[in-house]
Coordinates of C-alpha atoms and ligand atoms in Angstrom, one line a residue:
M1409 CA 95.4 122.7 61.8
S1410 CA 98.1 120.0 61.3
R1411 CA 97.2 117.1 59.1
V1412 CA 99.7 114.8 60.7
P1413 CA 97.6 111.9 62.1
L1414 CA 97.9 110.9 65.7
R1415 CA 98.0 107.2 66.6
R1416 CA 94.5 105.7 66.1
A1417 CA 94.6 104.4 69.7
F1418 CA 94.5 107.9 70.9
A1419 CA 91.1 108.6 69.5
D1420 CA 89.1 107.1 72.4
L1421 CA 91.7 107.5 75.1
P1422 CA 90.4 109.4 78.2
P1423 CA 92.9 112.2 79.1
Y1424 CA 94.5 112.2 82.6
V1425 CA 92.5 114.8 84.5
P1426 CA 94.7 116.4 87.2
G1427 CA 93.0 117.3 90.5
A1428 CA 91.6 120.8 90.6
R1429 CA 94.2 123.5 91.6
V1430 CA 93.7 126.2 94.1
P1431 CA 93.4 129.5 92.2
V1432 CA 96.2 132.0 93.2
G1433 CA 95.0 134.1 96.2
A1434 CA 92.0 131.9 96.9
A1435 CA 91.3 130.5 100.4
A1436 CA 90.8 126.8 99.6
Y1437 CA 92.1 123.4 100.6
K1438 CA 93.3 121.1 97.9
L1439 CA 92.1 117.5 98.6
S1440 CA 92.0 116.6 94.9
S1441 CA 95.4 115.0 94.2
N1442 CA 96.3 112.8 97.2
E1443 CA 99.2 115.1 98.1
N1444 CA 100.8 115.2 101.4
P1445 CA 99.5 118.3 103.3
Y1446 CA 102.8 118.9 105.2
P1447 CA 105.4 121.2 103.7
P1448 CA 108.9 119.7 103.1
L1449 CA 111.1 119.3 106.2
P1450 CA 113.9 121.9 106.6
S1451 CA 116.5 119.1 105.9
V1452 CA 114.9 118.4 102.6
V1453 CA 114.7 122.0 101.6
A1454 CA 118.4 122.3 102.5
A1455 CA 119.2 119.4 100.2
V1456 CA 117.2 121.0 97.4
A1457 CA 119.2 124.2 97.9
D1458 CA 122.5 122.4 97.9
A1459 CA 121.5 120.6 94.7
A1460 CA 120.4 123.8 93.0
V1461 CA 124.0 125.0 92.5
D1462 CA 124.8 122.0 90.3
I1463 CA 121.9 122.2 87.8
N1464 CA 124.2 123.2 85.0
R1465 CA 125.3 119.6 85.0
Y1466 CA 123.4 116.4 84.0
P1467 CA 122.4 114.4 87.0
D1468 CA 123.8 111.0 87.8
M1469 CA 122.0 109.0 85.2
Y1470 CA 121.4 105.9 87.3
A1471 CA 120.8 107.8 90.6
T1472 CA 123.5 105.6 92.1
E1473 CA 123.4 106.9 95.6
L1474 CA 119.7 107.1 95.8
T1475 CA 119.3 103.6 94.3
E1476 CA 121.6 102.2 96.9
A1477 CA 119.8 104.0 99.7
I1478 CA 116.4 102.7 98.5
A1479 CA 117.7 99.2 98.2
A1480 CA 119.2 99.3 101.7
S1481 CA 115.9 100.6 103.1
I1482 CA 113.9 97.7 101.7
L1483 CA 116.6 95.1 101.9
V1484 CA 116.9 94.2 98.2
A1485 CA 119.9 94.3 95.9
P1486 CA 120.6 97.7 94.2
E1487 CA 120.4 95.9 90.8
S1488 CA 116.7 95.3 91.6
V1489 CA 115.9 99.0 92.0
V1490 CA 115.1 101.3 89.0
T1491 CA 114.3 104.9 89.7
G1492 CA 112.3 107.2 87.4
C1493 CA 110.5 110.4 86.9
G1494 CA 107.6 109.5 89.2
S1495 CA 106.3 105.9 89.4
V1496 CA 103.8 106.8 86.6
A1497 CA 106.8 107.1 84.3
V1498 CA 108.4 104.0 85.7
L1499 CA 105.1 102.1 85.0
G1500 CA 105.4 103.2 81.4
H1501 CA 108.9 102.0 81.2
V1502 CA 107.9 98.6 82.7
L1503 CA 105.2 98.2 80.0
Q1504 CA 107.5 99.3 77.2
A1505 CA 110.1 96.8 78.4
V1506 CA 107.8 93.8 78.3
C1507 CA 104.8 94.5 76.0
E1508 CA 104.8 93.8 72.2
S1509 CA 102.2 95.6 70.1
G1510 CA 98.7 94.2 70.8
D1511 CA 99.7 92.4 74.0
E1512 CA 97.0 92.5 76.8
V1513 CA 97.4 94.2 80.1
V1514 CA 94.8 93.1 82.7
M1515 CA 93.9 95.9 85.1
P1516 CA 91.3 96.6 87.7
W1517 CA 88.7 99.4 86.9
R1518 CA 88.0 101.8 88.3
S1519 CA 91.6 102.3 89.3
F1520 CA 94.4 104.7 88.7
E1521 CA 93.5 106.8 85.6
A1522 CA 97.1 106.8 84.4
Y1523 CA 96.9 103.0 83.6
P1524 CA 94.8 103.1 80.4
I1525 CA 97.1 105.9 79.0
A1526 CA 100.3 104.1 79.9
I1527 CA 99.0 100.8 78.4
T1528 CA 98.0 102.5 75.2
L1529 CA 101.3 104.4 74.9
A1530 CA 103.1 101.1 75.2
G1531 CA 101.1 99.7 72.2
A1532 CA 99.3 97.3 74.4
V1533 CA 95.6 96.7 75.0
G1534 CA 94.0 97.3 78.4
V1535 CA 91.6 94.6 79.7
P1536 CA 89.5 96.2 82.5
V1537 CA 88.2 94.0 85.3
P1538 CA 85.5 95.6 87.5
V1539 CA 86.2 96.6 91.1
G1540 CA 83.6 95.4 93.5
A1541 CA 80.9 97.6 95.0
D1542 CA 82.9 97.5 98.2
G1543 CA 85.8 99.2 96.4
R1544 CA 87.9 96.0 96.6
L1545 CA 89.8 94.5 93.7
D1546 CA 88.4 91.2 92.4
L1547 CA 91.6 89.2 92.2
P1548 CA 90.1 85.9 91.1
A1549 CA 88.5 87.9 88.2
L1550 CA 91.9 89.5 87.4
A1551 CA 93.5 86.0 87.2
A1552 CA 90.6 84.7 85.1
A1553 CA 91.0 87.5 82.6
V1554 CA 94.5 86.2 81.6
T1555 CA 94.7 84.9 78.1
P1556 CA 97.7 83.7 76.0
R1557 CA 98.0 87.4 74.9
T1558 CA 98.3 88.7 78.5
R1559 CA 101.7 90.1 79.3
V1560 CA 101.0 92.0 82.5
I1561 CA 98.5 92.2 85.3
L1562 CA 98.3 95.5 87.3
V1563 CA 97.4 95.3 90.9
C1564 CA 96.8 98.6 92.6
T1565 CA 96.9 98.3 96.4
P1566 CA 95.6 100.2 98.1
N1567 CA 93.4 100.9 95.1
N1568 CA 93.3 104.5 93.9
P1569 CA 90.6 105.9 94.0
T1570 CA 88.5 103.4 96.1
G1571 CA 90.9 102.8 99.0
P1572 CA 91.0 99.2 100.2
A1573 CA 94.2 97.1 100.2
V1574 CA 94.6 93.7 98.6
H1575 CA 94.8 90.9 101.3
A1576 CA 97.8 88.6 101.5
D1577 CA 95.7 85.4 100.8
E1578 CA 94.1 87.0 97.8
L1579 CA 97.5 88.0 96.3
A1580 CA 98.9 84.5 97.1
E1581 CA 96.1 82.9 95.1
L1582 CA 96.5 85.2 92.2
L1583 CA 100.3 84.6 92.1
A1584 CA 99.7 80.8 92.2
A1585 CA 97.1 81.0 89.4
V1586 CA 99.0 83.2 86.9
P1587 CA 101.6 81.8 84.5
K1588 CA 105.2 82.6 85.5
D1589 CA 105.8 84.5 82.3
V1590 CA 103.1 87.0 83.0
L1591 CA 104.3 90.0 84.9
V1592 CA 102.4 91.0 88.0
V1593 CA 102.9 94.7 88.7
I1594 CA 102.0 95.7 92.3
D1595 CA 101.5 99.4 92.5
E1596 CA 102.2 100.3 96.1
A1597 CA 102.0 104.1 95.8
Y1598 CA 100.3 104.3 99.2
V1599 CA 102.0 101.4 101.0
E1600 CA 103.2 103.6 103.9
F1601 CA 99.6 104.4 104.9
V1602 CA 98.5 100.7 105.1
R1603 CA 97.4 99.6 108.6
D1604 CA 95.2 96.6 107.6
P1605 CA 96.8 93.6 109.3
L1606 CA 95.6 91.3 106.5
A1607 CA 97.1 93.4 103.8
A1608 CA 99.5 91.8 101.3
D1609 CA 103.2 92.3 101.8
G1610 CA 104.6 93.3 98.3
L1611 CA 108.2 92.8 99.3
A1612 CA 107.5 89.3 100.5
A1613 CA 105.7 88.5 97.2
F1614 CA 108.6 90.0 95.3
A1615 CA 111.0 87.7 97.2
E1616 CA 108.9 84.7 96.5
H1617 CA 107.9 85.2 92.9
S1618 CA 110.2 86.2 90.0
N1619 CA 107.4 87.6 88.0
V1620 CA 106.5 90.3 90.5
V1621 CA 107.5 94.0 90.1
L1622 CA 106.7 96.6 92.7
L1623 CA 106.1 100.3 92.0
R1624 CA 106.7 102.8 94.8
T1625 CA 106.9 106.6 95.0
F1626 CA 108.2 109.5 97.0
S1627 CA 105.2 111.5 95.9
K1628 CA 102.7 110.6 98.7
A1629 CA 104.0 109.6 102.1
Y1630 CA 107.4 111.3 101.5
G1631 CA 105.7 114.5 100.3
L1632 CA 107.8 115.0 97.1
A1633 CA 105.1 115.0 94.5
G1634 CA 106.5 118.1 92.9
L1635 CA 109.9 116.6 92.4
R1636 CA 108.8 113.4 90.6
V1637 CA 110.7 110.4 92.0
G1638 CA 109.4 106.9 91.9
Y1639 CA 111.0 103.4 91.5
A1640 CA 110.4 99.8 90.5
V1641 CA 111.7 96.8 92.3
A1642 CA 112.3 93.9 89.9
R1643 CA 114.6 90.9 89.4
P1644 CA 117.9 92.1 88.0
R1645 CA 117.2 90.9 84.4
L1646 CA 113.8 92.7 84.3
A1647 CA 115.3 95.7 86.1
A1648 CA 117.9 96.0 83.3
G1649 CA 115.2 96.0 80.7
I1650 CA 113.2 98.7 82.6
R1651 CA 116.4 100.8 82.8
M1652 CA 116.9 100.4 79.1
A1653 CA 113.4 101.7 78.5
S1654 CA 113.8 104.7 80.8
T1655 CA 114.2 108.3 79.8
P1656 CA 117.9 109.1 80.2
F1657 CA 118.6 111.4 83.2
G1658 CA 114.9 111.1 84.2
V1659 CA 115.4 111.9 87.9
S1660 CA 116.9 115.4 88.4
H1661 CA 119.8 116.0 90.7
V1662 CA 117.5 118.1 92.9
A1663 CA 115.1 115.2 93.1
Q1664 CA 117.8 112.7 93.8
L1665 CA 119.2 114.7 96.7
A1666 CA 115.7 115.5 98.1
A1667 CA 114.7 111.8 98.0
L1668 CA 118.0 110.9 99.8
A1669 CA 117.4 113.5 102.5
S1670 CA 113.8 112.1 102.9
L1671 CA 115.1 108.6 103.4
R1672 CA 117.4 110.0 106.1
A1673 CA 114.4 111.7 107.7
V1674 CA 112.2 108.6 107.4
R1675 CA 111.2 108.5 111.1
E1676 CA 110.0 112.1 111.1
L1677 CA 108.2 111.6 107.9
M1678 CA 106.5 108.4 109.1
T1679 CA 105.3 110.3 112.1
R1680 CA 103.5 112.6 109.7
V1681 CA 102.0 109.6 107.9
D1682 CA 100.7 108.3 111.3
K1683 CA 98.9 111.6 111.8
I1684 CA 97.4 111.4 108.3
V1685 CA 96.2 107.8 109.2
V1686 CA 94.6 109.2 112.4
E1687 CA 92.9 111.9 110.4
R1688 CA 91.7 109.3 107.9
A1689 CA 90.0 107.3 110.6
R1690 CA 88.2 110.5 111.8
L1691 CA 87.1 111.3 108.3
L1692 CA 85.8 107.7 107.8
D1693 CA 84.1 107.6 111.2
V1694 CA 82.2 110.8 110.8
L1695 CA 81.2 110.1 107.2
R1696 CA 79.8 106.8 108.3
S1697 CA 78.0 108.3 111.3
Q1698 CA 76.4 110.8 108.8
G1699 CA 74.9 107.8 107.0
W1700 CA 77.4 107.4 104.1
T1701 CA 78.6 104.0 102.9
V1702 CA 82.4 104.4 102.5
P1703 CA 84.8 101.7 101.5
D1704 CA 87.7 100.9 103.9
S1705 CA 90.6 103.1 103.1
Q1706 CA 94.2 102.1 103.6
A1707 CA 95.5 105.1 101.7
N1708 CA 95.5 108.9 102.1
F1709 CA 92.0 109.4 100.6
V1710 CA 88.5 108.1 100.9
W1711 CA 85.9 107.3 98.2
L1712 CA 82.2 108.3 98.1
A1713 CA 80.4 106.4 95.4
L1714 CA 78.1 109.2 94.5
G1715 CA 77.2 108.1 91.0
D1716 CA 75.6 110.9 89.0
Q1717 CA 75.8 113.2 92.1
S1718 CA 79.6 113.3 92.0
S1719 CA 80.2 116.5 90.0
A1720 CA 77.5 118.4 92.0
F1721 CA 79.1 117.3 95.3
A1722 CA 82.5 118.4 94.1
E1723 CA 81.1 121.8 93.1
R1724 CA 79.4 122.3 96.5
S1725 CA 82.6 121.3 98.2
A1726 CA 84.6 123.7 96.1
R1727 CA 82.2 126.5 97.1
A1728 CA 82.9 125.6 100.7
G1729 CA 86.6 126.0 100.1
V1730 CA 87.6 122.3 99.6
L1731 CA 88.7 121.0 96.3
V1732 CA 88.0 117.2 95.8
R1733 CA 88.3 115.0 92.8
P1734 CA 85.1 114.0 91.1
F1735 CA 85.0 111.0 88.6
A1736 CA 81.9 112.0 86.7
G1737 CA 79.1 109.5 87.1
D1738 CA 81.1 107.3 89.4
G1739 CA 82.3 108.9 92.7
V1740 CA 84.3 111.5 94.5
R1741 CA 87.8 111.0 95.9
I1742 CA 88.7 113.1 98.9
S1743 CA 92.3 113.2 100.0
V1744 CA 93.1 113.3 103.7
G1745 CA 94.7 116.7 104.4
E1746 CA 94.6 119.4 107.1
P1747 CA 92.1 118.8 110.0
E1748 CA 90.5 122.1 109.1
A1749 CA 89.9 120.8 105.6
T1750 CA 88.4 117.7 107.0
D1751 CA 86.0 119.8 109.1
L1752 CA 84.9 121.8 106.1
L1753 CA 84.4 118.7 104.0
L1754 CA 82.4 117.0 106.7
E1755 CA 80.0 120.0 106.8
V1756 CA 79.4 119.7 103.1
A1757 CA 79.0 115.9 103.5
A1758 CA 76.5 116.4 106.4
D1759 CA 74.3 118.7 104.2
S1760 CA 74.3 116.1 101.3
S1761 CA 74.0 113.1 103.5
P1762 CA 71.8 110.2 102.3
R1763 CA 70.1 110.3 105.7
Ligands
PLP1885 C1 100.0 108.8 92.9 C2 100.1 107.5 92.4 C3 101.3 107.0 91.8 C4 102.5 107.8 91.8 O1 102.7 108.8 91.0 P1 104.1 109.5 90.8 O2 104.3 109.5 89.3 O3 105.1 108.7 91.5 O4 103.9 110.9 91.4 C5 101.3 105.8 91.3 N1 100.3 104.9 91.3 C6 99.1 105.3 91.9 C7 98.0 104.4 92.0 C8 99.0 106.6 92.4 O5 97.9 107.0 93.0

């Protein structure tokens, strides 16, 4: 046993629980981590193979070509884009760049389970603001939680794990209410899946407000979860600070070339996203017809607020061959995957239906 103490803040920190994995050789669908069910495109696999022959070298530290391609794809300056080892890492770098020890970070809860960990690691203090029973963020309450110690507000839209997207008028009110020296981080990990016409436009908010930072990822819609590429969009001075806080060479050469190939294949990849959105609608429709109350989802997952039944539901679902993600005592998050997986899940849901 080592006697070296860990930081006191770690004592009551909940660990990040990864979605259950399919055991080797088992027949099961993995709907527990919001992954893209489609395998990589041949052009992406070819880019990975090309990159493999250079792995004796360090990658381009600032992922120059990828950064320029991302910037061009969202019409911002390359100086405003900071890539990193998944957007979870980029969030950590954002917090490290702006938080002094003891500063407050206002966050919705329940939301992405990486938030409390990243906040604590940055030496800051998380201030949770409850998400509504309808799974929607309470933006007036987030704004009202700001104190002189608040450095950052996290806005997860669509919210993981509940599903709804923040609306444009709600975000506009929050941005009008919050002091200009408080950073508003809009986590858009699922932005490509949003179809709600009222949803907020993060890039428009970024263009209008100098205290907005966007977080995006190649893990979900682009199907590169295994390669760890995400990025922040920030004003150049903030972006430089985030770069300063970043792990050197945090995005591998393999990941950089795969992300570049994915941007080149964006049409094909967004066709897949459209199919996932259609499957999401089917999953939501059937669950509701079975008698379930399910929040709107603008992401690639749906949320069942099962309370203390959550773990039991996840176990039943696993026995039926579908792994979902329980949040004990709260609810179950079900990723939208293969239609066959939806069918199996819906059978389990029908058997447990409140009706
Ligand atoms: C999946 C997810 C991310 C992205 O994670 P990566 O580190 O880029 O794989 C970020 N935010 C939320 C809310 C997510 O669900």
